[in-house]
Coordinates of C-alpha atoms and ligand atoms in Angstrom, one line a residue:
X1 CA 31.2 -14.3 -17.9
X2 CA 29.0 -16.7 -17.0
X3 CA 30.1 -19.9 -15.7
X4 CA 29.7 -23.2 -17.9
X5 CA 26.6 -25.4 -17.2
X6 CA 24.9 -27.8 -18.6
X7 CA 21.0 -27.2 -19.5
X8 CA 17.7 -29.0 -19.1
X9 CA 14.3 -27.8 -21.0
X10 CA 11.9 -30.4 -18.9
X11 CA 8.4 -30.5 -20.7
X12 CA 6.5 -31.3 -17.5
X13 CA 6.5 -30.0 -13.9
X14 CA 7.0 -34.0 -12.9
X15 CA 10.1 -34.0 -15.5
X16 CA 11.7 -31.1 -13.9
X17 CA 11.3 -32.2 -10.1
X18 CA 12.8 -35.1 -11.1
X19 CA 15.8 -33.3 -12.6
X20 CA 15.6 -31.5 -9.5
X21 CA 15.3 -34.3 -6.7
X22 CA 18.0 -36.0 -8.9
X23 CA 20.9 -32.7 -8.9
X24 CA 19.6 -31.3 -5.5
X25 CA 22.2 -28.3 -4.4
X26 CA 24.1 -28.7 -8.2
X27 CA 21.3 -27.4 -10.0
X28 CA 19.3 -24.1 -10.4
X29 CA 15.8 -23.2 -12.2
X30 CA 15.4 -20.8 -14.1
X31 CA 12.3 -19.2 -15.2
X32 CA 12.4 -15.8 -16.9
X33 CA 15.6 -15.2 -15.7
X34 CA 15.6 -11.2 -15.2
X35 CA 17.2 -12.0 -11.7
X36 CA 18.8 -15.2 -12.0
X37 CA 21.1 -14.1 -15.1
X38 CA 22.3 -11.0 -13.4
X39 CA 23.8 -13.3 -10.4
X40 CA 25.0 -16.0 -12.9
X41 CA 26.5 -13.1 -14.7
X42 CA 28.3 -12.1 -11.2
X43 CA 29.6 -15.2 -10.5
X44 CA 27.2 -15.0 -7.1
X45 CA 25.6 -18.6 -8.1
X46 CA 27.5 -20.9 -10.4
X47 CA 24.9 -23.6 -10.5
X48 CA 26.9 -27.0 -12.9
X49 CA 23.0 -27.8 -13.9
X50 CA 20.4 -24.9 -14.8
X51 CA 16.5 -26.5 -15.6
X52 CA 14.4 -24.0 -17.5
X53 CA 11.1 -24.0 -16.3
X54 CA 9.9 -21.5 -18.8
X55 CA 8.3 -23.5 -20.8
X56 CA 5.9 -25.3 -18.1
X57 CA 2.6 -23.8 -18.9
X58 CA 0.5 -26.2 -16.7
X59 CA 1.8 -23.4 -13.6
X60 CA 0.8 -20.6 -15.9
X61 CA -2.9 -19.6 -14.2
X62 CA -5.0 -17.2 -12.3
X63 CA -7.9 -18.7 -10.3
X64 CA -10.5 -17.5 -8.8
X65 CA -13.5 -18.1 -6.6
X66 CA -14.8 -16.9 -3.4
X67 CA -14.4 -20.0 -0.8
X68 CA -10.7 -20.8 -2.3
X69 CA -9.9 -17.4 -3.0
X70 CA -6.9 -16.6 -5.6
X71 CA -4.5 -19.3 -6.8
X72 CA -1.6 -18.2 -9.1
X73 CA 0.6 -20.6 -11.1
X74 CA 4.3 -19.9 -10.4
X75 CA 5.2 -19.5 -13.8
X76 CA 2.7 -16.8 -14.4
X77 CA 4.0 -13.6 -15.5
X78 CA 3.8 -10.3 -14.0
X79 CA 2.0 -8.8 -16.5
X80 CA -0.7 -11.3 -16.5
X81 CA -1.3 -10.5 -12.8
X82 CA -1.5 -6.8 -13.7
X83 CA -3.8 -7.1 -16.2
X84 CA -5.9 -9.8 -15.1
X85 CA -9.8 -8.3 -14.4
X86 CA -10.2 -10.7 -11.7
X87 CA -7.3 -9.6 -9.8
X88 CA -8.2 -6.0 -10.4
X89 CA -11.9 -6.8 -9.3
X90 CA -11.2 -8.9 -6.2
X91 CA -7.2 -7.8 -5.0
X92 CA -7.0 -4.6 -6.9
X93 CA -3.7 -4.2 -4.6
X94 CA -1.9 -7.1 -6.3
X95 CA -2.8 -5.4 -10.0
X96 CA -1.6 -1.9 -8.6
X97 CA 1.6 -3.1 -7.2
X98 CA 2.2 -5.2 -10.6
X99 CA 1.8 -1.9 -12.7
X100 CA 5.0 -0.3 -10.8
X101 CA 7.2 -3.3 -10.7
X102 CA 10.1 -2.8 -12.9
X103 CA 9.7 -2.0 -16.6
X104 CA 6.8 -3.7 -19.2
X105 CA 9.8 -5.5 -20.8
X106 CA 10.2 -7.3 -17.2
X107 CA 6.8 -7.7 -16.3
X108 CA 6.3 -9.6 -19.6
X109 CA 9.1 -12.0 -19.0
X110 CA 9.4 -12.6 -15.5
X111 CA 7.6 -14.9 -13.4
X112 CA 5.8 -14.3 -10.1
X113 CA 7.4 -17.3 -8.7
X114 CA 11.0 -16.3 -9.8
X115 CA 10.5 -12.7 -8.0
X116 CA 9.7 -14.4 -4.7
X117 CA 12.5 -17.5 -5.3
X118 CA 14.6 -14.9 -5.8
X119 CA 14.1 -13.5 -2.3
X120 CA 15.0 -9.6 -2.4
X121 CA 14.0 -8.1 0.6
X122 CA 13.3 -5.0 -1.8
X123 CA 11.0 -7.4 -3.7
X124 CA 7.5 -5.7 -3.8
X125 CA 5.0 -8.8 -4.3
X126 CA 6.1 -11.0 -1.1
X127 CA 5.3 -7.5 1.2
X128 CA 1.8 -7.6 -0.5
X129 CA 1.7 -11.4 -0.4
X130 CA 2.2 -11.0 3.3
X131 CA -0.4 -8.5 3.9
X132 CA -2.9 -10.7 1.9
X133 CA -2.0 -13.5 4.1
X134 CA -1.0 -16.1 1.1
X135 CA 0.4 -19.2 1.4
X136 CA 3.0 -20.3 -1.3
X137 CA 2.7 -24.5 -2.0
X138 CA 5.8 -25.8 -3.0
X139 CA 6.2 -29.3 -4.7
X140 CA 8.9 -31.7 -4.7
X141 CA 9.4 -35.0 -6.2
X142 CA 5.8 -36.8 -4.8
X143 CA 5.7 -34.6 -2.0
X144 CA 3.9 -30.9 -1.2
X145 CA 3.9 -28.7 1.9
X146 CA 2.6 -25.0 2.1
X147 CA 4.3 -22.2 4.0
X148 CA 3.0 -19.2 5.1
X149 CA 4.6 -15.9 3.1
X150 CA 5.6 -14.4 6.2
X151 CA 7.9 -17.1 6.7
X152 CA 9.5 -18.2 3.1
X153 CA 12.3 -15.8 2.8
X154 CA 14.9 -16.5 5.5
X155 CA 17.6 -14.5 5.0
X156 CA 18.6 -11.7 2.2
X157 CA 18.1 -13.8 -1.2
X158 CA 17.5 -16.7 0.5
X159 CA 14.1 -18.7 0.7
X160 CA 12.6 -21.7 2.7
X161 CA 13.4 -24.2 -0.2
X162 CA 14.8 -27.6 0.3
X163 CA 17.2 -29.2 -2.1
X164 CA 15.0 -30.6 -5.0
X165 CA 12.1 -28.2 -4.3
X166 CA 10.1 -25.7 -6.1
X167 CA 7.4 -22.9 -5.8
X168 CA 4.6 -24.1 -7.6
X169 CA 1.6 -21.9 -6.6
X170 CA 0.8 -18.7 -4.6
X171 CA -3.0 -19.1 -2.8
X172 CA -4.6 -16.2 -1.4
X173 CA -7.3 -16.4 0.9
X174 CA -10.8 -14.5 0.2
X175 CA -10.4 -11.6 2.8
X176 CA -13.0 -11.4 5.1
X177 CA -15.4 -8.4 4.9
X178 CA -14.6 -5.0 5.3
X179 CA -11.4 -5.2 4.7
X180 CA -9.1 -2.7 2.4
X181 CA -5.5 -3.7 1.5
X182 CA -2.7 -1.2 0.0
X183 CA 0.8 -0.8 -0.9
X184 CA 3.0 2.3 -1.7
X185 CA 6.7 2.3 -2.2
X186 CA 9.4 5.2 -2.3
X187 CA 10.6 5.2 -6.1
X188 CA 12.8 7.5 -7.4
X189 CA 11.4 7.1 -10.9
X190 CA 8.4 4.8 -11.6
X191 CA 9.4 1.3 -11.4
X192 CA 12.6 1.3 -9.6
X193 CA 12.6 -1.1 -6.3
X194 CA 11.6 0.8 -3.4
X195 CA 13.8 2.4 -1.3
X196 CA 11.5 1.0 1.4
X197 CA 8.0 0.2 1.1
X198 CA 4.6 -0.7 2.6
X199 CA 1.8 -3.2 2.5
X200 CA -1.1 -2.5 5.2
X201 CA -4.3 -4.8 5.1
X202 CA -7.5 -3.9 7.7
X203 CA -9.9 -5.0 8.6
X204 CA -13.0 -3.4 10.1
X205 CA -15.9 -4.9 12.3
X206 CA -19.5 -3.9 12.5
X207 CA -18.4 -0.9 15.1
X208 CA -15.9 0.6 12.6
X209 CA -13.3 -0.9 14.9
X210 CA -10.1 -3.1 13.2
X211 CA -10.8 -6.5 13.9
X212 CA -7.4 -7.1 12.2
X213 CA -4.3 -5.8 10.8
X214 CA -1.1 -6.8 8.5
X215 CA 1.7 -4.8 7.9
X216 CA 4.9 -5.5 6.3
X217 CA 7.5 -3.4 4.5
X218 CA 10.0 -4.2 1.8
X219 CA 13.5 -2.9 1.8
X220 CA 13.8 -2.8 5.5
X221 CA 15.0 -5.8 6.8
X222 CA 17.1 -8.7 5.1
X223 CA 13.7 -10.4 4.3
X224 CA 9.9 -8.8 3.3
X225 CA 9.4 -8.1 7.1
X226 CA 6.2 -8.1 9.2
X227 CA 5.6 -5.4 11.5
X228 CA 4.1 -6.8 14.3
X229 CA 4.1 -4.8 16.8
X230 CA 2.7 -2.1 14.8
X231 CA -0.2 -4.2 14.0
X232 CA -1.0 -4.5 17.7
X233 CA -1.0 -0.7 17.4
X234 CA -4.0 -1.0 15.2
X235 CA -5.8 -4.2 16.3
X236 CA -8.9 -3.5 18.5
X237 CA -9.2 -0.3 18.2
X238 CA -11.3 2.8 16.4
X239 CA -8.2 3.7 14.5
X240 CA -7.7 7.7 14.2
X241 CA -5.1 9.8 12.9
X242 CA -2.9 9.2 15.9
X243 CA -2.7 5.4 15.7
X244 CA -1.9 5.9 12.4
X245 CA 1.4 8.0 13.4
X246 CA 1.8 5.7 16.3
X247 CA 2.0 2.5 13.9
X248 CA 4.4 3.8 11.6
X249 CA 6.4 4.9 14.6
X250 CA 6.6 1.4 15.9
X251 CA 7.0 -0.3 12.6
X252 CA 10.2 1.8 12.2
X253 CA 11.7 0.4 15.5
X254 CA 11.1 -2.9 14.1
X255 CA 12.9 -2.1 10.8
X256 CA 16.9 -2.5 10.4
X257 CA 16.9 -1.6 6.8
X258 CA 20.4 -1.1 5.1
X259 CA 22.4 2.3 4.5
X260 CA 23.1 2.5 0.7
X261 CA 23.2 4.6 -2.2
X262 CA 19.8 5.1 -2.4
X263 CA 19.5 5.6 1.2
X264 CA 20.9 5.8 5.0
X265 CA 19.3 3.6 7.5
X266 CA 17.8 6.5 9.3
X267 CA 16.1 7.9 6.5
X268 CA 14.5 4.8 5.5
X269 CA 13.2 4.3 9.2
X270 CA 11.9 7.8 8.6
X271 CA 10.1 7.1 5.5
X272 CA 8.7 4.2 7.2
X273 CA 6.9 6.4 9.4
X274 CA 5.7 8.3 6.5
X275 CA 4.6 5.0 4.2
X276 CA 2.9 3.1 6.8
X277 CA 1.1 6.0 8.0
X278 CA -0.1 6.9 4.5
X279 CA -0.8 3.4 3.0
X280 CA -2.6 2.8 6.6
X281 CA -4.8 5.6 5.7
X282 CA -5.6 4.5 2.7
X283 CA -5.9 0.7 3.6
X284 CA -8.6 2.0 6.5
X285 CA -10.7 4.1 3.5
X286 CA -10.8 0.9 1.2
X287 CA -12.1 -1.3 4.3
X288 CA -14.8 1.2 4.9
X289 CA -15.7 1.1 1.6
X290 CA -15.8 -2.6 1.0
Ligands
FAD301 C1 15.5 -4.0 -15.0 C2 14.6 -4.4 -13.2 C3 13.9 -4.3 -12.5 C4 13.1 -4.6 -11.8 N1 12.4 -4.0 -10.6 C5 11.8 -4.7 -10.1 C6 11.1 -4.2 -9.0 O1 10.5 -3.1 -8.9 N2 10.2 -4.6 -7.9 C7 10.4 -6.2 -7.6 O2 9.7 -6.8 -7.1 N3 11.1 -7.1 -8.8 C8 11.9 -6.0 -9.8 N4 12.6 -6.7 -10.2 C9 13.1 -8.1 -10.2 C10 11.8 -9.1 -11.3 O3 11.0 -8.8 -10.7 C11 12.3 -10.6 -11.0 O4 13.9 -10.5 -11.5 C12 11.3 -11.2 -11.6 O5 10.3 -11.4 -11.4 C13 12.2 -12.8 -11.6 O6 11.6 -13.7 -12.3 P1 11.9 -15.1 -13.3 O7 11.1 -15.6 -13.9 O8 12.9 -13.9 -14.6 O9 13.0 -15.5 -12.3 P2 14.7 -15.9 -12.6 O10 15.7 -14.9 -12.7 O11 14.3 -17.1 -13.4 O12 14.8 -16.7 -10.9 C14 15.0 -15.8 -9.9 C15 15.2 -16.8 -8.8 O13 14.1 -17.8 -8.1 C16 14.1 -19.4 -8.6 N5 13.2 -19.6 -9.4 C17 12.5 -19.4 -10.1 N6 11.1 -19.9 -10.6 C18 11.0 -20.8 -9.2 C19 10.3 -21.8 -8.7 N7 8.9 -21.7 -9.4 N8 10.5 -22.5 -8.1 C20 11.5 -22.6 -7.1 N9 13.1 -21.6 -7.8 C21 12.2 -20.7 -8.9 C22 15.4 -19.3 -9.5 O14 16.3 -20.7 -9.5 C23 16.5 -17.7 -8.8 O15 17.0 -18.7 -8.0 C24 13.3 -6.1 -11.6 C25 14.3 -7.1 -12.4 C26 15.0 -6.4 -13.1 C27 15.8 -6.9 -14.3

């Protein structure tokens, strides 16, 4: 049974931040509750104060322009990201990722901010946002700061959120010309959390050489993992099949995956090789077509 708590439903972001600043570590925010209620039921979290932010509709938005890039409010539900025409047009990888995240019911209630702040290394969005070079805007009473997507998760289910802070916005820059991005995860059934997942972004120069690459892995460490050594395998080279294989092999050496009922660490490392190669190949095709 869930431990008793005092419940607040602030009407504005200011009010929510003021409650958070007042109760600090003793308070937890709840958005869609899709993860929060599970950890509260398991008594992994027993907050004295629960601040329900689901009603903060000013943080429910998707905005895009070529200069600023994409801005997603933290309270935006997964389903809105999946179905957004502007995201489908400019950041198709995000829409594809959302289409395989959980069930429609969970996507209709769970928020992007809740997913990122839950900081599950098996979560899909963080991995894709790392590949897209996203930044997260964190707000506290009277203050704001920006954190890079690949630095936000600090440990298993731990995020870089100071007492009194909340995630307000996800900021995704407009990709450089000739950039392709892709994400796939190994699912037992559609919508499952990935046994492993890989997100890859590749930018080509005018001679089709790899100018920049980002590789991120889900469920391969205690945090969504950026595979920096594997990125270096591709950067500055004309990518061929051998290099894609090598990038997968190097990424597997960077992974420190768990062993559980879904697969051993050894199996997951093998799957990293397969998925990094497969996803990088797709990202490369998209970069050539972009
Ligand atoms: C059946 C099922 C299947 C799932 N499958 C997948 C999957 O395939 N891939 C995947 O990535 N995820 C999956 N999930 C996880 C799901 O995506 C998350 O549970 C959901 O997105 C969390 O959002 P929420 O709004 O419900 O967050 P909540 O559960 O309300 O909150 C989660 C955590 O984030 C904190 N929080 C929420 N919003 C903020 C904020 N703005 N600022 C600061 N802290 C905040 C809360 O305090 C809490 O610690 C699945 C979940 C379920 C129930």
